[in-house]
Amino acid sequence: MTQSKSNDTTTPGSTSVEAIKSALFFSIGRTDLIKCFVSLISSMMDSKFTNLSIHAPNSDLEGIVTEPQTTPAQLKIIPKINQYIEQQPVLRHLRENKDKIVYTKISDFMPIAKFRETELYKEGYGPMGFDFMLTAAAWDNHGRLYALNLTHPERDFSEFQRQQLQQIFPSFLKAFQLNNLTKLRSEEIQNVLILTNRQKLILHWVGVGKTNQEIATITKSSAKNVEKHVRNLCKSFGFTKRVQLLDYCMKQQQIQFLALKSPTD
């Protein structure tokens, strides 16, 4: 298939690559960004069970979002999956490529018949219906692994679907970074200054990189009023220029994904 077709083709859920990217952009600053992404990508890929999990450097599970929501019966199976997780053929590949975004399938490493002979499948993946899996994963600068797993009990994912995921997952990582930065900045400011809700809103959009006119449109205010708020915020922080306010926000600790860092970082 041609590259142009991969940009336009939709799945049974009628969700396009560009639609998901757009939804991610508009979800920045919201607490449900991950949930929104998992739901949309699950529909687009016709994944029967989708999860995005975050693993600590010691491999412990720090958080997980699933579509559909995990049932009590499925929760009982998770310890079995953790017990035999070293039999997951994708895991070694992830560990050897921490500086890359990895897009891989179980079938890249072994036939499905052989995989079904493992304890991981018999005790965990099989009962969950994880016969076929497509994974997108990346490591951050704190040693955490972010893994998106799409699954289907009857058929493998196509190369075209892998290409679609390659177009979307980096956008999710960037949106997640911005969300993290927004949260950190908000917490830092609240610990230092007592700001009005309007000031917090203006500061948020300044930190994201919006111009006064753009902020005015978003907040249904005037550019002149926004400019006044920005001046007052600079004064509160002891800054003389807007760029100093932005620079302060950007210097707060934030998540960076190794594969997204530029050569000069």
PDB file of N, CA and C in Angstrom, residues 16-42 44-45 50-55 63-66 101-103 135-140 144-150 164-181 255-257 259-260:
ATOM      1  N   SER A  16      -9.541   7.810  12.113  1.00  0.00           N
ATOM      2  CA  SER A  16      -8.355   7.963  11.278  1.00  0.00           C
ATOM      3  C   SER A  16      -7.142   8.351  12.110  1.00  0.00           C
ATOM      4  N   VAL A  17      -5.966   8.220  11.506  1.00  0.00           N
ATOM      5  CA  VAL A  17      -4.723   8.617  12.154  1.00  0.00           C
ATOM      6  C   VAL A  17      -4.785  10.084  12.558  1.00  0.00           C
ATOM      7  N   GLU A  18      -5.211  10.945  11.630  1.00  0.00           N
ATOM      8  CA  GLU A  18      -5.259  12.374  11.913  1.00  0.00           C
ATOM      9  C   GLU A  18      -6.296  12.704  12.973  1.00  0.00           C
ATOM     10  N   ALA A  19      -7.396  11.949  13.026  1.00  0.00           N
ATOM     11  CA  ALA A  19      -8.425  12.192  14.040  1.00  0.00           C
ATOM     12  C   ALA A  19      -7.874  11.920  15.440  1.00  0.00           C
ATOM     13  N   ILE A  20      -7.072  10.859  15.576  1.00  0.00           N
ATOM     14  CA  ILE A  20      -6.492  10.542  16.875  1.00  0.00           C
ATOM     15  C   ILE A  20      -5.462  11.597  17.268  1.00  0.00           C
ATOM     16  N   LYS A  21      -4.637  12.030  16.326  1.00  0.00           N
ATOM     17  CA  LYS A  21      -3.657  13.076  16.618  1.00  0.00           C
ATOM     18  C   LYS A  21      -4.360  14.352  17.082  1.00  0.00           C
ATOM     19  N   SER A  22      -5.447  14.693  16.416  1.00  0.00           N
ATOM     20  CA  SER A  22      -6.208  15.885  16.779  1.00  0.00           C
ATOM     21  C   SER A  22      -6.800  15.742  18.174  1.00  0.00           C
ATOM     22  N   ALA A  23      -7.349  14.558  18.479  1.00  0.00           N
ATOM     23  CA  ALA A  23      -7.936  14.313  19.799  1.00  0.00           C
ATOM     24  C   ALA A  23      -6.873  14.416  20.892  1.00  0.00           C
ATOM     25  N   LEU A  24      -5.656  13.946  20.606  1.00  0.00           N
ATOM     26  CA  LEU A  24      -4.569  14.050  21.573  1.00  0.00           C
ATOM     27  C   LEU A  24      -4.224  15.502  21.855  1.00  0.00           C
ATOM     28  N   PHE A  25      -4.176  16.315  20.801  1.00  0.00           N
ATOM     29  CA  PHE A  25      -3.848  17.731  20.959  1.00  0.00           C
ATOM     30  C   PHE A  25      -4.862  18.422  21.863  1.00  0.00           C
ATOM     31  N   PHE A  26      -6.133  18.147  21.622  1.00  0.00           N
ATOM     32  CA  PHE A  26      -7.173  18.808  22.397  1.00  0.00           C
ATOM     33  C   PHE A  26      -7.339  18.210  23.792  1.00  0.00           C
ATOM     34  N   SER A  27      -6.680  17.081  24.059  1.00  0.00           N
ATOM     35  CA  SER A  27      -6.751  16.472  25.390  1.00  0.00           C
ATOM     36  C   SER A  27      -5.623  16.919  26.295  1.00  0.00           C
ATOM     37  N   ILE A  28      -4.659  17.666  25.755  1.00  0.00           N
ATOM     38  CA  ILE A  28      -3.540  18.146  26.571  1.00  0.00           C
ATOM     39  C   ILE A  28      -4.073  19.062  27.663  1.00  0.00           C
ATOM     40  N   GLY A  29      -3.661  18.777  28.895  1.00  0.00           N
ATOM     41  CA  GLY A  29      -4.147  19.550  30.028  1.00  0.00           C
ATOM     42  C   GLY A  29      -5.302  18.880  30.748  1.00  0.00           C
ATOM     43  N   ARG A  30      -5.787  17.744  30.205  1.00  0.00           N
ATOM     44  CA  ARG A  30      -6.888  17.024  30.825  1.00  0.00           C
ATOM     45  C   ARG A  30      -6.376  15.753  31.505  1.00  0.00           C
ATOM     46  N   THR A  31      -7.090  15.313  32.520  1.00  0.00           N
ATOM     47  CA  THR A  31      -6.660  14.129  33.261  1.00  0.00           C
ATOM     48  C   THR A  31      -6.961  12.832  32.519  1.00  0.00           C
ATOM     49  N   ASP A  32      -7.830  12.896  31.498  1.00  0.00           N
ATOM     50  CA  ASP A  32      -8.228  11.665  30.809  1.00  0.00           C
ATOM     51  C   ASP A  32      -7.529  11.483  29.463  1.00  0.00           C
ATOM     52  N   LEU A  33      -6.362  12.099  29.270  1.00  0.00           N
ATOM     53  CA  LEU A  33      -5.658  11.980  27.991  1.00  0.00           C
ATOM     54  C   LEU A  33      -5.344  10.520  27.661  1.00  0.00           C
ATOM     55  N   ILE A  34      -4.812   9.772  28.609  1.00  0.00           N
ATOM     56  CA  ILE A  34      -4.456   8.375  28.351  1.00  0.00           C
ATOM     57  C   ILE A  34      -5.705   7.560  28.044  1.00  0.00           C
ATOM     58  N   LYS A  35      -6.749   7.752  28.828  1.00  0.00           N
ATOM     59  CA  LYS A  35      -7.995   7.016  28.608  1.00  0.00           C
ATOM     60  C   LYS A  35      -8.563   7.312  27.229  1.00  0.00           C
ATOM     61  N   CYS A  36      -8.521   8.578  26.829  1.00  0.00           N
ATOM     62  CA  CYS A  36      -9.005   8.967  25.507  1.00  0.00           C
ATOM     63  C   CYS A  36      -8.202   8.272  24.413  1.00  0.00           C
ATOM     64  N   PHE A  37      -6.879   8.277  24.547  1.00  0.00           N
ATOM     65  CA  PHE A  37      -6.009   7.661  23.547  1.00  0.00           C
ATOM     66  C   PHE A  37      -6.249   6.156  23.442  1.00  0.00           C
ATOM     67  N   VAL A  38      -6.306   5.481  24.579  1.00  0.00           N
ATOM     68  CA  VAL A  38      -6.501   4.026  24.579  1.00  0.00           C
ATOM     69  C   VAL A  38      -7.831   3.652  23.936  1.00  0.00           C
ATOM     70  N   SER A  39      -8.867   4.416  24.235  1.00  0.00           N
ATOM     71  CA  SER A  39     -10.187   4.139  23.667  1.00  0.00           C
ATOM     72  C   SER A  39     -10.184   4.312  22.148  1.00  0.00           C
ATOM     73  N   LEU A  40      -9.579   5.397  21.657  1.00  0.00           N
ATOM     74  CA  LEU A  40      -9.565   5.672  20.225  1.00  0.00           C
ATOM     75  C   LEU A  40      -8.711   4.672  19.450  1.00  0.00           C
ATOM     76  N   ILE A  41      -7.533   4.355  19.970  1.00  0.00           N
ATOM     77  CA  ILE A  41      -6.638   3.443  19.265  1.00  0.00           C
ATOM     78  C   ILE A  41      -7.209   2.029  19.269  1.00  0.00           C
ATOM     79  N   SER A  42      -7.936   1.667  20.331  1.00  0.00           N
ATOM     80  CA  SER A  42      -8.578   0.357  20.402  1.00  0.00           C
ATOM     81  C   SER A  42      -9.628   0.210  19.313  1.00  0.00           C
ATOM     82  N   MET A  44      -9.792   2.009  16.485  1.00  0.00           N
ATOM     83  CA  MET A  44      -9.161   2.091  15.172  1.00  0.00           C
ATOM     84  C   MET A  44      -8.542   0.760  14.756  1.00  0.00           C
ATOM     85  N   MET A  45      -7.893   0.082  15.687  1.00  0.00           N
ATOM     86  CA  MET A  45      -7.173  -1.153  15.386  1.00  0.00           C
ATOM     87  C   MET A  45      -8.027  -2.410  15.562  1.00  0.00           C
ATOM     88  N   THR A  50      -7.251  -3.649  24.946  1.00  0.00           N
ATOM     89  CA  THR A  50      -6.116  -2.746  24.788  1.00  0.00           C
ATOM     90  C   THR A  50      -5.693  -2.241  26.162  1.00  0.00           C
ATOM     91  N   ASN A  51      -4.388  -2.180  26.377  1.00  0.00           N
ATOM     92  CA  ASN A  51      -3.920  -1.595  27.634  1.00  0.00           C
ATOM     93  C   ASN A  51      -2.672  -0.769  27.410  1.00  0.00           C
ATOM     94  N   LEU A  52      -2.566   0.298  28.168  1.00  0.00           N
ATOM     95  CA  LEU A  52      -1.344   1.090  28.203  1.00  0.00           C
ATOM     96  C   LEU A  52      -0.839   1.024  29.635  1.00  0.00           C
ATOM     97  N   SER A  53       0.313   0.398  29.804  1.00  0.00           N
ATOM     98  CA  SER A  53       0.865   0.181  31.142  1.00  0.00           C
ATOM     99  C   SER A  53       2.167   0.944  31.318  1.00  0.00           C
ATOM    100  N   ILE A  54       2.397   1.373  32.551  1.00  0.00           N
ATOM    101  CA  ILE A  54       3.625   2.086  32.913  1.00  0.00           C
ATOM    102  C   ILE A  54       4.351   1.243  33.951  1.00  0.00           C
ATOM    103  N   HIS A  55       5.607   0.901  33.645  1.00  0.00           N
ATOM    104  CA  HIS A  55       6.388   0.032  34.515  1.00  0.00           C
ATOM    105  C   HIS A  55       7.582   0.777  35.096  1.00  0.00           C
ATOM    106  N   GLY A  63       1.068   1.779  36.787  1.00  0.00           N
ATOM    107  CA  GLY A  63      -0.271   2.198  36.396  1.00  0.00           C
ATOM    108  C   GLY A  63      -0.693   1.532  35.103  1.00  0.00           C
ATOM    109  N   ILE A  64      -2.004   1.415  34.919  1.00  0.00           N
ATOM    110  CA  ILE A  64      -2.510   0.785  33.699  1.00  0.00           C
ATOM    111  C   ILE A  64      -3.894   1.341  33.377  1.00  0.00           C
ATOM    112  N   VAL A  65      -4.139   1.571  32.085  1.00  0.00           N
ATOM    113  CA  VAL A  65      -5.450   1.979  31.585  1.00  0.00           C
ATOM    114  C   VAL A  65      -5.853   0.963  30.535  1.00  0.00           C
ATOM    115  N   THR A  66      -7.065   0.448  30.618  1.00  0.00           N
ATOM    116  CA  THR A  66      -7.505  -0.602  29.699  1.00  0.00           C
ATOM    117  C   THR A  66      -8.798  -0.223  28.980  1.00  0.00           C
ATOM    118  N   ILE A 101      11.711   3.827  19.854  1.00  0.00           N
ATOM    119  CA  ILE A 101      10.318   3.438  20.019  1.00  0.00           C
ATOM    120  C   ILE A 101      10.167   2.112  19.286  1.00  0.00           C
ATOM    121  N   VAL A 102       9.703   1.105  19.983  1.00  0.00           N
ATOM    122  CA  VAL A 102       9.623  -0.241  19.426  1.00  0.00           C
ATOM    123  C   VAL A 102       8.186  -0.557  19.033  1.00  0.00           C
ATOM    124  N   TYR A 103       8.027  -1.075  17.819  1.00  0.00           N
ATOM    125  CA  TYR A 103       6.724  -1.529  17.326  1.00  0.00           C
ATOM    126  C   TYR A 103       6.892  -2.988  16.922  1.00  0.00           C
ATOM    127  N   THR A 135       2.541  -4.425  19.912  1.00  0.00           N
ATOM    128  CA  THR A 135       3.023  -3.576  21.004  1.00  0.00           C
ATOM    129  C   THR A 135       3.787  -2.369  20.475  1.00  0.00           C
ATOM    130  N   ALA A 136       3.518  -1.209  21.074  1.00  0.00           N
ATOM    131  CA  ALA A 136       4.331  -0.006  20.863  1.00  0.00           C
ATOM    132  C   ALA A 136       4.858   0.389  22.233  1.00  0.00           C
ATOM    133  N   ALA A 137       6.163   0.619  22.341  1.00  0.00           N
ATOM    134  CA  ALA A 137       6.734   0.880  23.662  1.00  0.00           C
ATOM    135  C   ALA A 137       7.904   1.854  23.582  1.00  0.00           C
ATOM    136  N   ALA A 138       8.094   2.594  24.673  1.00  0.00           N
ATOM    137  CA  ALA A 138       9.197   3.549  24.759  1.00  0.00           C
ATOM    138  C   ALA A 138       9.625   3.703  26.216  1.00  0.00           C
ATOM    139  N   TRP A 139      10.898   4.049  26.407  1.00  0.00           N
ATOM    140  CA  TRP A 139      11.459   4.258  27.743  1.00  0.00           C
ATOM    141  C   TRP A 139      11.651   5.757  27.972  1.00  0.00           C
ATOM    142  N   ASP A 140      11.425   6.194  29.225  1.00  0.00           N
ATOM    143  CA  ASP A 140      11.690   7.602  29.520  1.00  0.00           C
ATOM    144  C   ASP A 140      13.043   7.751  30.200  1.00  0.00           C
ATOM    145  N   ARG A 144      11.525   4.344  33.174  1.00  0.00           N
ATOM    146  CA  ARG A 144      10.197   3.747  33.119  1.00  0.00           C
ATOM    147  C   ARG A 144       9.870   3.307  31.695  1.00  0.00           C
ATOM    148  N   LEU A 145       9.114   2.216  31.602  1.00  0.00           N
ATOM    149  CA  LEU A 145       8.676   1.695  30.315  1.00  0.00           C
ATOM    150  C   LEU A 145       7.188   1.984  30.136  1.00  0.00           C
ATOM    151  N   TYR A 146       6.854   2.570  28.987  1.00  0.00           N
ATOM    152  CA  TYR A 146       5.467   2.852  28.628  1.00  0.00           C
ATOM    153  C   TYR A 146       5.108   1.929  27.463  1.00  0.00           C
ATOM    154  N   ALA A 147       4.183   1.006  27.703  1.00  0.00           N
ATOM    155  CA  ALA A 147       3.879  -0.013  26.691  1.00  0.00           C
ATOM    156  C   ALA A 147       2.400  -0.023  26.352  1.00  0.00           C
ATOM    157  N   LEU A 148       2.106   0.133  25.074  1.00  0.00           N
ATOM    158  CA  LEU A 148       0.748   0.016  24.561  1.00  0.00           C
ATOM    159  C   LEU A 148       0.606  -1.353  23.926  1.00  0.00           C
ATOM    160  N   ASN A 149      -0.372  -2.144  24.391  1.00  0.00           N
ATOM    161  CA  ASN A 149      -0.579  -3.492  23.874  1.00  0.00           C
ATOM    162  C   ASN A 149      -1.970  -3.622  23.268  1.00  0.00           C
ATOM    163  N   LEU A 150      -2.002  -3.964  21.986  1.00  0.00           N
ATOM    164  CA  LEU A 150      -3.253  -4.231  21.283  1.00  0.00           C
ATOM    165  C   LEU A 150      -3.359  -5.741  21.102  1.00  0.00           C
ATOM    166  N   GLN A 164       0.352   2.314  10.836  1.00  0.00           N
ATOM    167  CA  GLN A 164      -0.537   3.319  11.419  1.00  0.00           C
ATOM    168  C   GLN A 164      -0.109   3.654  12.846  1.00  0.00           C
ATOM    169  N   LEU A 165       0.221   2.629  13.606  1.00  0.00           N
ATOM    170  CA  LEU A 165       0.660   2.832  14.986  1.00  0.00           C
ATOM    171  C   LEU A 165       1.947   3.646  15.031  1.00  0.00           C
ATOM    172  N   GLN A 166       2.825   3.431  14.054  1.00  0.00           N
ATOM    173  CA  GLN A 166       4.078   4.187  13.982  1.00  0.00           C
ATOM    174  C   GLN A 166       3.827   5.677  13.744  1.00  0.00           C
ATOM    175  N   GLN A 167       2.705   5.997  13.114  1.00  0.00           N
ATOM    176  CA  GLN A 167       2.354   7.387  12.879  1.00  0.00           C
ATOM    177  C   GLN A 167       1.730   8.044  14.117  1.00  0.00           C
ATOM    178  N   ILE A 168       1.081   7.229  14.951  1.00  0.00           N
ATOM    179  CA  ILE A 168       0.301   7.774  16.059  1.00  0.00           C
ATOM    180  C   ILE A 168       1.045   7.791  17.393  1.00  0.00           C
ATOM    181  N   PHE A 169       1.766   6.727  17.707  1.00  0.00           N
ATOM    182  CA  PHE A 169       2.337   6.591  19.055  1.00  0.00           C
ATOM    183  C   PHE A 169       3.291   7.721  19.433  1.00  0.00           C
ATOM    184  N   PRO A 170       4.168   8.196  18.531  1.00  0.00           N
ATOM    185  CA  PRO A 170       5.026   9.330  18.908  1.00  0.00           C
ATOM    186  C   PRO A 170       4.215  10.573  19.295  1.00  0.00           C
ATOM    187  N   SER A 171       3.068  10.780  18.651  1.00  0.00           N
ATOM    188  CA  SER A 171       2.218  11.919  19.000  1.00  0.00           C
ATOM    189  C   SER A 171       1.658  11.758  20.408  1.00  0.00           C
ATOM    190  N   PHE A 172       1.321  10.519  20.764  1.00  0.00           N
ATOM    191  CA  PHE A 172       0.851  10.282  22.130  1.00  0.00           C
ATOM    192  C   PHE A 172       1.961  10.598  23.135  1.00  0.00           C
ATOM    193  N   LEU A 173       3.176  10.144  22.865  1.00  0.00           N
ATOM    194  CA  LEU A 173       4.284  10.382  23.792  1.00  0.00           C
ATOM    195  C   LEU A 173       4.524  11.879  23.988  1.00  0.00           C
ATOM    196  N   LYS A 174       4.463  12.641  22.909  1.00  0.00           N
ATOM    197  CA  LYS A 174       4.658  14.083  23.008  1.00  0.00           C
ATOM    198  C   LYS A 174       3.529  14.739  23.797  1.00  0.00           C
ATOM    199  N   ALA A 175       2.296  14.295  23.559  1.00  0.00           N
ATOM    200  CA  ALA A 175       1.156  14.831  24.301  1.00  0.00           C
ATOM    201  C   ALA A 175       1.281  14.486  25.779  1.00  0.00           C
ATOM    202  N   PHE A 176       1.748  13.280  26.071  1.00  0.00           N
ATOM    203  CA  PHE A 176       1.919  12.857  27.457  1.00  0.00           C
ATOM    204  C   PHE A 176       2.987  13.712  28.139  1.00  0.00           C
ATOM    205  N   GLN A 177       4.055  14.013  27.421  1.00  0.00           N
ATOM    206  CA  GLN A 177       5.096  14.886  27.969  1.00  0.00           C
ATOM    207  C   GLN A 177       4.527  16.254  28.334  1.00  0.00           C
ATOM    208  N   LEU A 178       3.752  16.820  27.440  1.00  0.00           N
ATOM    209  CA  LEU A 178       3.152  18.128  27.693  1.00  0.00           C
ATOM    210  C   LEU A 178       2.199  18.074  28.886  1.00  0.00           C
ATOM    211  N   ASN A 179       1.456  16.987  28.988  1.00  0.00           N
ATOM    212  CA  ASN A 179       0.556  16.827  30.130  1.00  0.00           C
ATOM    213  C   ASN A 179       1.338  16.776  31.436  1.00  0.00           C
ATOM    214  N   ASN A 180       2.438  16.040  31.409  1.00  0.00           N
ATOM    215  CA  ASN A 180       3.284  15.927  32.591  1.00  0.00           C
ATOM    216  C   ASN A 180       3.856  17.283  32.978  1.00  0.00           C
ATOM    217  N   LEU A 181       4.320  18.029  31.986  1.00  0.00           N
ATOM    218  CA  LEU A 181       4.882  19.352  32.235  1.00  0.00           C
ATOM    219  C   LEU A 181       3.829  20.289  32.812  1.00  0.00           C
ATOM    220  N   ILE A 255       9.210  14.492  32.161  1.00  0.00           N
ATOM    221  CA  ILE A 255       9.499  13.228  31.490  1.00  0.00           C
ATOM    222  C   ILE A 255       9.967  13.498  30.076  1.00  0.00           C
ATOM    223  N   GLN A 256      11.047  12.860  29.706  1.00  0.00           N
ATOM    224  CA  GLN A 256      11.519  12.906  28.319  1.00  0.00           C
ATOM    225  C   GLN A 256      11.677  11.469  27.840  1.00  0.00           C
ATOM    226  N   PHE A 257      11.136  11.177  26.678  1.00  0.00           N
ATOM    227  CA  PHE A 257      11.295   9.841  26.119  1.00  0.00           C
ATOM    228  C   PHE A 257      12.581   9.807  25.295  1.00  0.00           C
ATOM    229  N   ALA A 259      13.721   8.176  22.846  1.00  0.00           N
ATOM    230  CA  ALA A 259      13.633   8.128  21.392  1.00  0.00           C
ATOM    231  C   ALA A 259      13.184   9.472  20.790  1.00  0.00           C
ATOM    232  N   LEU A 260      12.639  10.363  21.618  1.00  0.00           N
ATOM    233  CA  LEU A 260      12.160  11.650  21.123  1.00  0.00           C
ATOM    234  C   LEU A 260      13.138  12.784  21.367  1.00  0.00           C
TER     235      LEU A 260
END
